[in-house]
CSV table of C-alpha atoms and ligand atoms in Angstrom, one decimal:
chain,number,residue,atom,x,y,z
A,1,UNK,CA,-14.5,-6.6,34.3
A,2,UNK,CA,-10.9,-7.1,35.2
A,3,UNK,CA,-9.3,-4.8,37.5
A,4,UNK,CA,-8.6,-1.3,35.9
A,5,UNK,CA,-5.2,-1.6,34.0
A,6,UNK,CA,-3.3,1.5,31.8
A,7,UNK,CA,-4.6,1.4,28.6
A,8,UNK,CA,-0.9,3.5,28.1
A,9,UNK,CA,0.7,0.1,29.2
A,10,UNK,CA,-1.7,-2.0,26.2
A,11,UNK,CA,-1.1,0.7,23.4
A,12,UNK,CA,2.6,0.5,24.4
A,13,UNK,CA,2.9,-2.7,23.3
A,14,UNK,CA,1.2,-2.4,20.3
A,15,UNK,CA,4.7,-1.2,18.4
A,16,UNK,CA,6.8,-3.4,20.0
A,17,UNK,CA,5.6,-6.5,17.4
A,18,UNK,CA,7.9,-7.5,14.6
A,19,UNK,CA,5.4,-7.6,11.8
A,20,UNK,CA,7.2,-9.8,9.8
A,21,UNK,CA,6.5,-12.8,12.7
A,22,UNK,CA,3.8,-10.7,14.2
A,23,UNK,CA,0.7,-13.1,15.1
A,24,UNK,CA,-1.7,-13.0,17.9
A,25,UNK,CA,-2.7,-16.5,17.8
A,26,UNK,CA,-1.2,-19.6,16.9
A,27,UNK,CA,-1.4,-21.7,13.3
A,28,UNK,CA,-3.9,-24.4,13.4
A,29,UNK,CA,-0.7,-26.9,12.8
A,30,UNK,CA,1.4,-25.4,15.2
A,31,UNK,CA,2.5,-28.5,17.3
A,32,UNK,CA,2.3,-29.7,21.1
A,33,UNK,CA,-0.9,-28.7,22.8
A,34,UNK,CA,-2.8,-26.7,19.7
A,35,UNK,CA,-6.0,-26.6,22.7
A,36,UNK,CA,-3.4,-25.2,25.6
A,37,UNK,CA,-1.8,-22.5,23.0
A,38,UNK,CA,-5.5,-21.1,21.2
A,39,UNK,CA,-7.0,-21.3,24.7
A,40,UNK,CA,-4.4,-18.9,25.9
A,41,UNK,CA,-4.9,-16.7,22.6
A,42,UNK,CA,-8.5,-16.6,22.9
A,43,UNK,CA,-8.3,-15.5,26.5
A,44,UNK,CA,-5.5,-12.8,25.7
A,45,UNK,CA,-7.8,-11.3,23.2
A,46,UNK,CA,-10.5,-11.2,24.9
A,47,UNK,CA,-8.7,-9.8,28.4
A,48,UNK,CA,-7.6,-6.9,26.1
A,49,UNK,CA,-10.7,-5.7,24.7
A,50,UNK,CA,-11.9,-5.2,28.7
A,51,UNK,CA,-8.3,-3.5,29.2
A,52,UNK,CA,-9.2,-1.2,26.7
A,53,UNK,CA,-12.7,-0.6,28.1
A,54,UNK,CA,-12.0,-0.6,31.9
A,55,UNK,CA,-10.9,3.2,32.1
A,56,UNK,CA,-14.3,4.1,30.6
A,57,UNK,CA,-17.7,4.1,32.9
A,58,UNK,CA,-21.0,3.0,31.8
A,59,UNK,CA,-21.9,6.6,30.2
A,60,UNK,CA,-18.6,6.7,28.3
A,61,UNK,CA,-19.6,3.0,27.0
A,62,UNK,CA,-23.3,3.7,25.5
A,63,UNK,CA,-22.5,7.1,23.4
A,64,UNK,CA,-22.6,6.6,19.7
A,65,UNK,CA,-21.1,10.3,18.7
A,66,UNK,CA,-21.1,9.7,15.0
A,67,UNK,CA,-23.2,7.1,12.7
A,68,UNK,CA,-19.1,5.4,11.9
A,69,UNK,CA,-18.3,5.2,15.2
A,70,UNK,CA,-20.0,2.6,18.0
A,71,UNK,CA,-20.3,2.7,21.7
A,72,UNK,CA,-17.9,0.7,23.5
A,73,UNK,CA,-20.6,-1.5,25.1
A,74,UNK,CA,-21.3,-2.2,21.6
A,75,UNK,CA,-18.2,-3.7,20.5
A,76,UNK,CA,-18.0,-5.8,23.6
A,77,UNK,CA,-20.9,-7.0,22.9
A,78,UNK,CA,-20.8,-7.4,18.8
A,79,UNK,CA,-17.3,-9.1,19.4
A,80,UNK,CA,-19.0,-11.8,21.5
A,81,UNK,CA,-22.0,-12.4,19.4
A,82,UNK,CA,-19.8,-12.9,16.1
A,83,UNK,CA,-18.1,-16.1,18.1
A,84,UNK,CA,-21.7,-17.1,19.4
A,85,UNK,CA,-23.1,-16.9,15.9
A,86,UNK,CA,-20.4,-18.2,13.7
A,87,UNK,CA,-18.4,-20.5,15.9
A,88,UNK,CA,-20.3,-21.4,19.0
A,89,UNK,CA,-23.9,-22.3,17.3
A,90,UNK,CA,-22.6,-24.3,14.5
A,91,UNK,CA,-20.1,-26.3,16.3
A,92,UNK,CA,-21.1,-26.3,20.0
A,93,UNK,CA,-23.9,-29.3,20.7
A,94,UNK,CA,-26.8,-27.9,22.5
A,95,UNK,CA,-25.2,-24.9,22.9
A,96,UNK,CA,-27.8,-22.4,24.6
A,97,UNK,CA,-28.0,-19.0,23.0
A,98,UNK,CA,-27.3,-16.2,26.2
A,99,UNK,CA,-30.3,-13.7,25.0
A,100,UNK,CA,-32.2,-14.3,21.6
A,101,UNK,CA,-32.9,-10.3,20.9
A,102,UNK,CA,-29.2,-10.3,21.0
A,103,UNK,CA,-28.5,-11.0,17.1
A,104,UNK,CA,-31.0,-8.1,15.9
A,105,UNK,CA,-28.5,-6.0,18.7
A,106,UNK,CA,-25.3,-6.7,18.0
A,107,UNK,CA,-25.1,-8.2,14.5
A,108,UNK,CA,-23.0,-5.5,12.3
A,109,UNK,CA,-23.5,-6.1,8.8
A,110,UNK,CA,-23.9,-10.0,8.3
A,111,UNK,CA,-27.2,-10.0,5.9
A,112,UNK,CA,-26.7,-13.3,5.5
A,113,UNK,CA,-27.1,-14.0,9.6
A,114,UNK,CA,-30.8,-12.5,10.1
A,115,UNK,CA,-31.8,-8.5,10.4
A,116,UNK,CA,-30.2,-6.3,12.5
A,117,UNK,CA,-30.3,-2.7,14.3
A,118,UNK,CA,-29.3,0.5,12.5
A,119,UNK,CA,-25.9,1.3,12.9
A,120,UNK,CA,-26.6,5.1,13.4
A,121,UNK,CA,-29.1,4.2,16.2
A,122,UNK,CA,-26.9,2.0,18.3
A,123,UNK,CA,-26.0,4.7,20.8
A,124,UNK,CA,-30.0,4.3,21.3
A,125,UNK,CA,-29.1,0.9,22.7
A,126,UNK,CA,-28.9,1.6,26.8
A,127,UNK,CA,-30.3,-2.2,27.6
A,128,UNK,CA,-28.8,-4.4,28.1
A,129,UNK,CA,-26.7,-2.5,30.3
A,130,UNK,CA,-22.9,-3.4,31.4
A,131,UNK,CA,-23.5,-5.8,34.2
A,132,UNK,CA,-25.5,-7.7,31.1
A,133,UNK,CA,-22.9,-7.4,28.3
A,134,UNK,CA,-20.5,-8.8,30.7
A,135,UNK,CA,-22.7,-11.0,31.8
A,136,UNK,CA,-23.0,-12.4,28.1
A,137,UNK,CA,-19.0,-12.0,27.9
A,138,UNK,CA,-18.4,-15.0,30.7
A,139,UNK,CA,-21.2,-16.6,29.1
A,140,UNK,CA,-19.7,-17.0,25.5
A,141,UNK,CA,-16.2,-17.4,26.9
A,142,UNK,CA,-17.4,-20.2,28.9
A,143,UNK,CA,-19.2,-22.0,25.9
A,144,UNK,CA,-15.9,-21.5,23.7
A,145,UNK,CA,-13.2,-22.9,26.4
A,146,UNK,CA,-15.8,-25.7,26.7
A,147,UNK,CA,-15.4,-26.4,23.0
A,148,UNK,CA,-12.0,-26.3,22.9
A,149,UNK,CA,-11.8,-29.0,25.2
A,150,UNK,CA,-14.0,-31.0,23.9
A,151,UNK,CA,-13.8,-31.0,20.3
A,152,UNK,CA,-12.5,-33.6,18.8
A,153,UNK,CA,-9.2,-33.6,16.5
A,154,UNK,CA,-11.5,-33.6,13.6
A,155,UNK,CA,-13.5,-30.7,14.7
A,156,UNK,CA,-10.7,-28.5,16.0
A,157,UNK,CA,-9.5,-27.8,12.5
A,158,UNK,CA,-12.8,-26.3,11.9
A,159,UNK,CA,-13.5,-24.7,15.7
A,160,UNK,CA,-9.8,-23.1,15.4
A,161,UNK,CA,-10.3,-21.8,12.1
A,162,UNK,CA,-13.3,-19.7,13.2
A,163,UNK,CA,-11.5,-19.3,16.4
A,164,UNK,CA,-8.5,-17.0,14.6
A,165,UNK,CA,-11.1,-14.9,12.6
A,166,UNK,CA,-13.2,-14.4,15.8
A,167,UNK,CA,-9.9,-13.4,17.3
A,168,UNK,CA,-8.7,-10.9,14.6
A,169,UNK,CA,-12.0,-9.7,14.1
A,170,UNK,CA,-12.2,-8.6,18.0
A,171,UNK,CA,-8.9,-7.0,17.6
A,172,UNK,CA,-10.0,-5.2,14.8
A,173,UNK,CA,-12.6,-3.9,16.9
A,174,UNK,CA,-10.1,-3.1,20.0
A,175,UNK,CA,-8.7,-0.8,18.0
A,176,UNK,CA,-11.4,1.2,16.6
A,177,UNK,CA,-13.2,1.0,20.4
A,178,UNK,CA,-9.8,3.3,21.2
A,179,UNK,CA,-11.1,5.5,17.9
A,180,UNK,CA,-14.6,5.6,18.3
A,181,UNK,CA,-13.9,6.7,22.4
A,182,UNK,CA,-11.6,9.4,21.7
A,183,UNK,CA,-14.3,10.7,18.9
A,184,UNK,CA,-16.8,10.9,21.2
A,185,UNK,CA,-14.5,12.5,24.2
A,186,UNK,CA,-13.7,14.9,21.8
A,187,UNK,CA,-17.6,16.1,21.6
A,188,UNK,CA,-17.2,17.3,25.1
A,189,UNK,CA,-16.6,21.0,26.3
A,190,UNK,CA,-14.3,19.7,28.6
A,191,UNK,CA,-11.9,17.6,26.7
A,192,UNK,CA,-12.5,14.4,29.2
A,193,UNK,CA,-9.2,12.0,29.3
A,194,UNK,CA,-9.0,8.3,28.2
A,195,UNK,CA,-5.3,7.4,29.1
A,196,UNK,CA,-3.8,10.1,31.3
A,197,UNK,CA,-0.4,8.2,30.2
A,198,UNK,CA,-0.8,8.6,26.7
A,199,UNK,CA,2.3,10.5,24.9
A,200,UNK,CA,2.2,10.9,21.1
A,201,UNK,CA,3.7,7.8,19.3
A,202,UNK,CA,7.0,8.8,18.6
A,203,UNK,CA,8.5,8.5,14.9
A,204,UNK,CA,12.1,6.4,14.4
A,205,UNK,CA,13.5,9.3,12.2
A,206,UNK,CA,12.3,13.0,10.9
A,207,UNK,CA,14.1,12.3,7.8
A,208,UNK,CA,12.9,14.2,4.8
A,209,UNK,CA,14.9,11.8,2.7
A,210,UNK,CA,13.4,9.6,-0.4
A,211,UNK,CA,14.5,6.2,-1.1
A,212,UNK,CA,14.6,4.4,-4.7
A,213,UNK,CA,12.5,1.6,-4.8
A,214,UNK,CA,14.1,-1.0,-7.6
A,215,UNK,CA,11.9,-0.6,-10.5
A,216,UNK,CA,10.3,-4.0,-12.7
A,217,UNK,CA,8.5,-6.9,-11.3
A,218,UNK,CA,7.5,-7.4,-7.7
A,219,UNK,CA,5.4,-9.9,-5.6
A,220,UNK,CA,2.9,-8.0,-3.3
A,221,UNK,CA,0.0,-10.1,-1.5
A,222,UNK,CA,-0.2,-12.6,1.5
A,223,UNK,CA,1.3,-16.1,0.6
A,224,UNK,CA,3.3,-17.9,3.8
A,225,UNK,CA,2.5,-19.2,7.3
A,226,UNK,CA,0.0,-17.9,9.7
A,227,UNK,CA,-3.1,-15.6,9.5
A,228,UNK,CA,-4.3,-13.3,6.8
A,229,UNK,CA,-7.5,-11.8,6.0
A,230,UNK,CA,-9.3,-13.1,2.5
A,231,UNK,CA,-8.7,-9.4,1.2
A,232,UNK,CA,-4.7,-10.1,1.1
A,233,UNK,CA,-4.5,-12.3,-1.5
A,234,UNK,CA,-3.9,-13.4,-4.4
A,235,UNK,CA,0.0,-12.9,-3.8
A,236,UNK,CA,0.6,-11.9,-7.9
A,237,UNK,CA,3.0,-9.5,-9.3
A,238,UNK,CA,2.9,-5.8,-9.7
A,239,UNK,CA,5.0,-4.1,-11.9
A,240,UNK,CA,6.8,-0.8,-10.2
A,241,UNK,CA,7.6,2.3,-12.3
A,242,UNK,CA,11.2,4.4,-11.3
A,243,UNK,CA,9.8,5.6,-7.6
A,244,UNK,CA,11.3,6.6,-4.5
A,245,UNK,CA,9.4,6.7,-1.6
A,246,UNK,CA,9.8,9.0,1.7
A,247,UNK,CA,11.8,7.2,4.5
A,248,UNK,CA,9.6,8.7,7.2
A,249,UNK,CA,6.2,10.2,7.7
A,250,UNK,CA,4.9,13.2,6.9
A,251,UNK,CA,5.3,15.2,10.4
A,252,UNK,CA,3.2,18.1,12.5
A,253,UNK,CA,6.1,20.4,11.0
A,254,UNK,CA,5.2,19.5,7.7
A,255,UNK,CA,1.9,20.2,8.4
A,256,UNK,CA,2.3,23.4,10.1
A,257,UNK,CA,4.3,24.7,6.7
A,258,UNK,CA,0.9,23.7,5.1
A,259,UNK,CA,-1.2,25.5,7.0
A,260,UNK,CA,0.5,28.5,6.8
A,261,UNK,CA,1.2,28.5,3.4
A,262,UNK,CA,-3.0,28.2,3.0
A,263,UNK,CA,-2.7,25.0,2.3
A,264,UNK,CA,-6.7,24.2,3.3
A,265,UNK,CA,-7.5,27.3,1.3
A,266,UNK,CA,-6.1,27.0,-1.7
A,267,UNK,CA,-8.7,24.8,-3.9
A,268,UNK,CA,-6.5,24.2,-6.6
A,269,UNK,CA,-4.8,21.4,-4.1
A,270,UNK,CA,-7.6,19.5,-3.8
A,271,UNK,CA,-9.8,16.5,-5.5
A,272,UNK,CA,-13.5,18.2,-6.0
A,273,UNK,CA,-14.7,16.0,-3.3
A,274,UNK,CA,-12.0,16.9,-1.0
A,275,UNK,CA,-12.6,20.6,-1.4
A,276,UNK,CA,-16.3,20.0,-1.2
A,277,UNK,CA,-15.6,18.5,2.4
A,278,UNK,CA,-13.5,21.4,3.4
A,279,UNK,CA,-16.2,24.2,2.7
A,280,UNK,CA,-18.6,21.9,4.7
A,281,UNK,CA,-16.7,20.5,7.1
A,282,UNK,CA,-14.7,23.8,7.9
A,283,UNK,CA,-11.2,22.1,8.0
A,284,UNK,CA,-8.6,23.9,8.6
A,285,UNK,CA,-6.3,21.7,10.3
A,286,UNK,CA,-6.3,18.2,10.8
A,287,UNK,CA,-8.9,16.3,13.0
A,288,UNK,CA,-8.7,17.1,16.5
A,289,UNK,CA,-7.1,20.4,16.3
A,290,UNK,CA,-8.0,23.4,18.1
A,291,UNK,CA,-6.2,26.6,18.2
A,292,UNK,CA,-5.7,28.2,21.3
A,293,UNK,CA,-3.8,31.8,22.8
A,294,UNK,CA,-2.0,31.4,19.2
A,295,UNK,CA,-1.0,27.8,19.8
A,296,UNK,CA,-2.5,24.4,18.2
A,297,UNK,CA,-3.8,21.9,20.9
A,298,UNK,CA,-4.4,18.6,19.6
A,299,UNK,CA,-7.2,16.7,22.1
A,300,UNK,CA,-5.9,12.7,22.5
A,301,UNK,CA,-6.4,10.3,24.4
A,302,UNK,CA,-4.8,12.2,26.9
A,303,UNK,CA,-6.6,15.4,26.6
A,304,UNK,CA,-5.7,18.5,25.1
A,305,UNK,CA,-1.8,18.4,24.2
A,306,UNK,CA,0.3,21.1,23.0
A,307,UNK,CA,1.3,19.9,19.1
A,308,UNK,CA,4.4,18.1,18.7
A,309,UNK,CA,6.2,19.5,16.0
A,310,UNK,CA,8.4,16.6,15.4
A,311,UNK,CA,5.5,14.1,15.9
A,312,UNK,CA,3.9,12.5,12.9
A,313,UNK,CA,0.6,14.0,12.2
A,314,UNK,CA,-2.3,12.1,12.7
A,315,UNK,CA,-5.8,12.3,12.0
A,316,UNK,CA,-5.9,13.4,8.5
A,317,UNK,CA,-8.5,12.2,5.7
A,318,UNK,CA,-7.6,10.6,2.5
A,319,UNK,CA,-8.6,14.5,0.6
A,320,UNK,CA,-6.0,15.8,3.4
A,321,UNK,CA,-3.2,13.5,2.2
A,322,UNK,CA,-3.6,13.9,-1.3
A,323,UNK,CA,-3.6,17.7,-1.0
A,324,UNK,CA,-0.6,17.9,1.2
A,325,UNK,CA,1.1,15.5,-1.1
A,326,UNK,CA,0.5,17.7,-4.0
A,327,UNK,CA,1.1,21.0,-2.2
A,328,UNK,CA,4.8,19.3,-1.5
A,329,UNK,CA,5.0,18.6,-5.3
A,330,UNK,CA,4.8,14.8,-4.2
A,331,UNK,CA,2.5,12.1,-4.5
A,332,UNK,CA,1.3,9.4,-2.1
A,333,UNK,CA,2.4,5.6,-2.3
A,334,UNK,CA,0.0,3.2,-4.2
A,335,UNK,CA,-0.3,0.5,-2.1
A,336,UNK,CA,2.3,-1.8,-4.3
A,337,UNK,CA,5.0,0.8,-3.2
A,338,UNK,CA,4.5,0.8,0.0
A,339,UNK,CA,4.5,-2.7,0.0
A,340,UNK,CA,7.3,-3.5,-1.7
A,341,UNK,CA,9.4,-0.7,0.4
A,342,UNK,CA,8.1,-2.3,3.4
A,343,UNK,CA,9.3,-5.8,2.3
A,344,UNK,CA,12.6,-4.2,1.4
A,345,UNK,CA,12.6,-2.8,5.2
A,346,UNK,CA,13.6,0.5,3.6
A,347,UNK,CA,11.3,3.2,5.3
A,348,UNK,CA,11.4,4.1,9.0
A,349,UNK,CA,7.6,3.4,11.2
A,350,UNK,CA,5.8,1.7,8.9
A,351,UNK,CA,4.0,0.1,11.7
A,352,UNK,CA,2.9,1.0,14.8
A,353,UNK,CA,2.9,5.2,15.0
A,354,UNK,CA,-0.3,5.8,12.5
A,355,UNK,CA,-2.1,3.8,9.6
A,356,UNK,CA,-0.5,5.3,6.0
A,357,UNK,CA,-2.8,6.4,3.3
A,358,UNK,CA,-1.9,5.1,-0.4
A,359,UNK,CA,-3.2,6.7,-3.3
A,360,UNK,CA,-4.9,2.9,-4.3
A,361,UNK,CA,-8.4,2.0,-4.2
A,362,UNK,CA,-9.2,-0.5,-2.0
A,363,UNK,CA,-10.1,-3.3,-4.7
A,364,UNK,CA,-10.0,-6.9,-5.3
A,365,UNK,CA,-6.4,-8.4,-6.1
A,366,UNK,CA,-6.8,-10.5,-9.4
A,367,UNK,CA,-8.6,-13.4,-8.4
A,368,UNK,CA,-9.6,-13.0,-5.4
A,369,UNK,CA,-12.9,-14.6,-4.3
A,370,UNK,CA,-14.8,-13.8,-1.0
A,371,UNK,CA,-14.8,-17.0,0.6
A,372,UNK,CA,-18.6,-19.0,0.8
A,373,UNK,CA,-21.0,-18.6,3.5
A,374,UNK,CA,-22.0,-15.4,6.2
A,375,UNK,CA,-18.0,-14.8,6.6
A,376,UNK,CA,-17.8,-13.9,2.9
A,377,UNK,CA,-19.4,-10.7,4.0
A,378,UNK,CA,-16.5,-9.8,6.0
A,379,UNK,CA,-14.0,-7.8,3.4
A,380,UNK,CA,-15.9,-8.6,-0.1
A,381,UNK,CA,-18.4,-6.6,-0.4
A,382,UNK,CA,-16.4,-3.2,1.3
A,383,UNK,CA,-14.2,-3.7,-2.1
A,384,UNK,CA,-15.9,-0.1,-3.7
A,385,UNK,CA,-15.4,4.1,-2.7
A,386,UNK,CA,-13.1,3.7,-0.3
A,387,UNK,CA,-9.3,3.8,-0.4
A,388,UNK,CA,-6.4,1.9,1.3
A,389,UNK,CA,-4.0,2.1,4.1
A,390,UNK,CA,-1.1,0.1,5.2
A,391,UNK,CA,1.1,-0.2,8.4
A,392,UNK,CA,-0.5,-0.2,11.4
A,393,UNK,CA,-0.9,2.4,14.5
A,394,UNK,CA,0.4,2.6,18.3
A,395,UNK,CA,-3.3,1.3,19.0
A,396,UNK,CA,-3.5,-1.4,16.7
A,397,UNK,CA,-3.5,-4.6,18.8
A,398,UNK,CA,0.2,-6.3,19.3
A,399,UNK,CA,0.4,-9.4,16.7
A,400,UNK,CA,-2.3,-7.3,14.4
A,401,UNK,CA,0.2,-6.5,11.9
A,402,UNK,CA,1.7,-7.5,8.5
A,403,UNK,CA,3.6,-6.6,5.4
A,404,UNK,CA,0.3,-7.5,3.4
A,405,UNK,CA,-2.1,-6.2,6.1
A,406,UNK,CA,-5.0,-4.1,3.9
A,407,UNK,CA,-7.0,-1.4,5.7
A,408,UNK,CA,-9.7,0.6,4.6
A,409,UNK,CA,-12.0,4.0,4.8
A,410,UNK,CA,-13.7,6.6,2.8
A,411,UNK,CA,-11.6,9.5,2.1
A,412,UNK,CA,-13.7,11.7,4.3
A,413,UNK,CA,-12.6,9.6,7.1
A,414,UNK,CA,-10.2,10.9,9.9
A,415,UNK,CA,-11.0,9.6,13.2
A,416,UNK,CA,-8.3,6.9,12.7
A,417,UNK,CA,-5.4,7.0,13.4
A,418,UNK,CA,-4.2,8.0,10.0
A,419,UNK,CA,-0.8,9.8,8.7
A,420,UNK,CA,0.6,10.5,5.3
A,421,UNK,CA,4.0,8.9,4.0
A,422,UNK,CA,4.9,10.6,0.5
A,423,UNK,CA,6.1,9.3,-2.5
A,424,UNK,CA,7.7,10.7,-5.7
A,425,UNK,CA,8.3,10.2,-9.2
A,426,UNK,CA,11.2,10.5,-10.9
A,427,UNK,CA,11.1,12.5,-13.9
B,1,FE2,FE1,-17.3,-6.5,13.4
């Protein structure tokens, strides 16, 4: 592992990316050197995820606290076998596989690659310990900077094509290593911290102001230069009804008027299943709340912290979003609106402070297709119960970003980093 580094300093950069040129890798065109520029992606990636890790010993990486959330070994790991078993074994000659028991391990959800461990049970998984999961790290690293050398112009199309969704993929899990940690920290009596140097994202504005969105015919969907997951397209046209759409997130103020005006104990404010979750569940505040002498403590990844009023609040479920948002008399975005607002560059933080729930479903766009082959298990077959968020948050990787960008849970889900941006209809 690299030295220790501030994890502070790696989630800081997250929101400095423009998302409109935001890219962590290069194109597979782009010109002079295409080996000199991916080899220096590929090892930025990879250098993160250990970033991310160092501040965490080997008990912090093996706990599994929840059957959504994986130990930190195990996304080191799972990272490095998705390049070993969809880029390096395919296109490496006589490429030597680092462990064979490894694929059962670390192979998420790929039926199409060969069995695999239950996700609840990976916590079980205490060998291969750290020195070995790093050990496999070099090992993989190695065999990829060897075929980027020595792949031929033919082949590189190919080798960089898996390359960029290895890449995105293991920033993807970067981010919900940061998630999945501070879940599991915040099992622990004594509030353990991640990132001593950790402050709450801070939002551009507190406005309470709605903007018009111009109604008619829009294009929503990825269709230009550089990387984008399968699930972003189609591009196609949406057609937007009279909306306006709230210039800045829904903040721990907001909240607080919620709360007291029995917001989590009023059922009529929520869907069925949202009020189911709340009688079992016990919510009462969003996730990570605890109250304290009279006062709300929120644990983060730097401890227990006071909560910031004027912060955006965080950790909320899909039922929490839709409740608040008809407790205000509001609704929440569908993901078209958002969308389009964000294309418009009318509303303040849509990336980097916390993920935005829409009221959409997270569905296929009209013709979309999962692409052929193990990697059409990637986005495809999540297209069903589970609901959609767009922006991006202060831990989402820099260059992970875009206007078209589609992220996904259930509705119970709130260990993200999740907020709530309203929307409203006129008339
Ligand atoms: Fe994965």
């Amino acid at each position: 592992m690299p030295p220790p580094t501030s994890s502070s300093a790696a989630i800081r950069r997250l929101s400095d990316t423009d998302p409109a040129d935001a890219r962590s890798a290069p194109h597979a065109s782009t010109p002079n050197d295409p080996r000199a520029l991916w080899l220096r992606a590929f090892r930025s990636v990879r250098a993160e995820t250990e970033r991310r890790a160092a501040p965490l010993g080997p008990e912090d990486q093996v706990v599994q606290s929840m059957p959504d959330a994986s130990p930190t070994k195990w996304h080191r790991a799972h990272t490095t076998w998705f390049f070993e078993q969809f880029l390096l074994a395919p296109h490496l000659a006589g490429y030597r596989v680092f462990d064979d028991e490894f694929a059962y391990l670390f192979n998420s959800y790929y039926v199409t690659a060969g069995p695999r461990h239950a996700r609840p049970r990976r916590g079980l998984i205490t060998r291969p310990d750290l020195q070995h999961v790093a050990a496999y790290r070099a090992h993989v690293d190695d065999a990829v900077e060897r075929l980027l050398a020595d792949a031929d112009d033919t082949q590189l199309v190919d080798v960089t094509r898996i390359l960029e969704i290895g890449l995105h993929h293991e920033q993807q899990h970067q981010e919900l290593l940061v998630t999945d940690v501070l879940h599991a920290f915040a099992q622990n009596p004594i509030a353990p911290i991640y990132d001593s140097h950790w402050r709450p994202p801070p939002a551009q504005t507190q406005s309470r102001d709605f903007v018009d969105l111009p109604p008619g015919l829009h294009i929503i969907g990825f269709d230009g230069e550089g990387y984008s997951f399968d699930n972003e397209g189609p591009a196609h046209q949406v057609y937007l009804r009279p909306v306006r759409i709230a210039r800045s997130l829904v903040t721990n103020a907001q909240w607080l008027e919620f709360i007291a005006d029995h917001g989590y104990a009023t059922p009529s404010l929520w869907l069925s299943d949202g009020w189911a979750a709340v009688e079992a569940e016990g919510w009462q505040a969003p996730g990570y709340w605890r109250r304290a002498d009279g006062a709300w403590l929120q644990f983060t990844p730097a401890g227990l912290k006071p909560v910031e009023p004027d912060a955006p609040v965080v950790h909320v479920s899909y039922y929490e979003a839709d409740a608040f948002a008809r407790w205000a008399g509001k609704d929440l975005p569908t993901e078209a609106e958002w969308e389009v607002a964000a294309r418009a560059a009318v509303i303040d933080d849509a990336f980097g402070v916390v993920w935005q729930w829409t009221r959409s479903a997270y569905s296929p766009y009209p013709g979309y297709r999962p692409p052929p082959g193990a990697l059409g298990e990637y986005n495809g077959k999540f297209m069903i119960n589970q609901m959609v968020l767009r922006g991006s948050s202060h831990a989402t990787p820099a260059g992970h970003a875009r206007l078209s960008y589609r992220n996904f849970f259930y509705p119970p889900a709130r260990w993200q980093f999740s907020g709530v941006r309203l929307a409203h209809y006129a008339g």
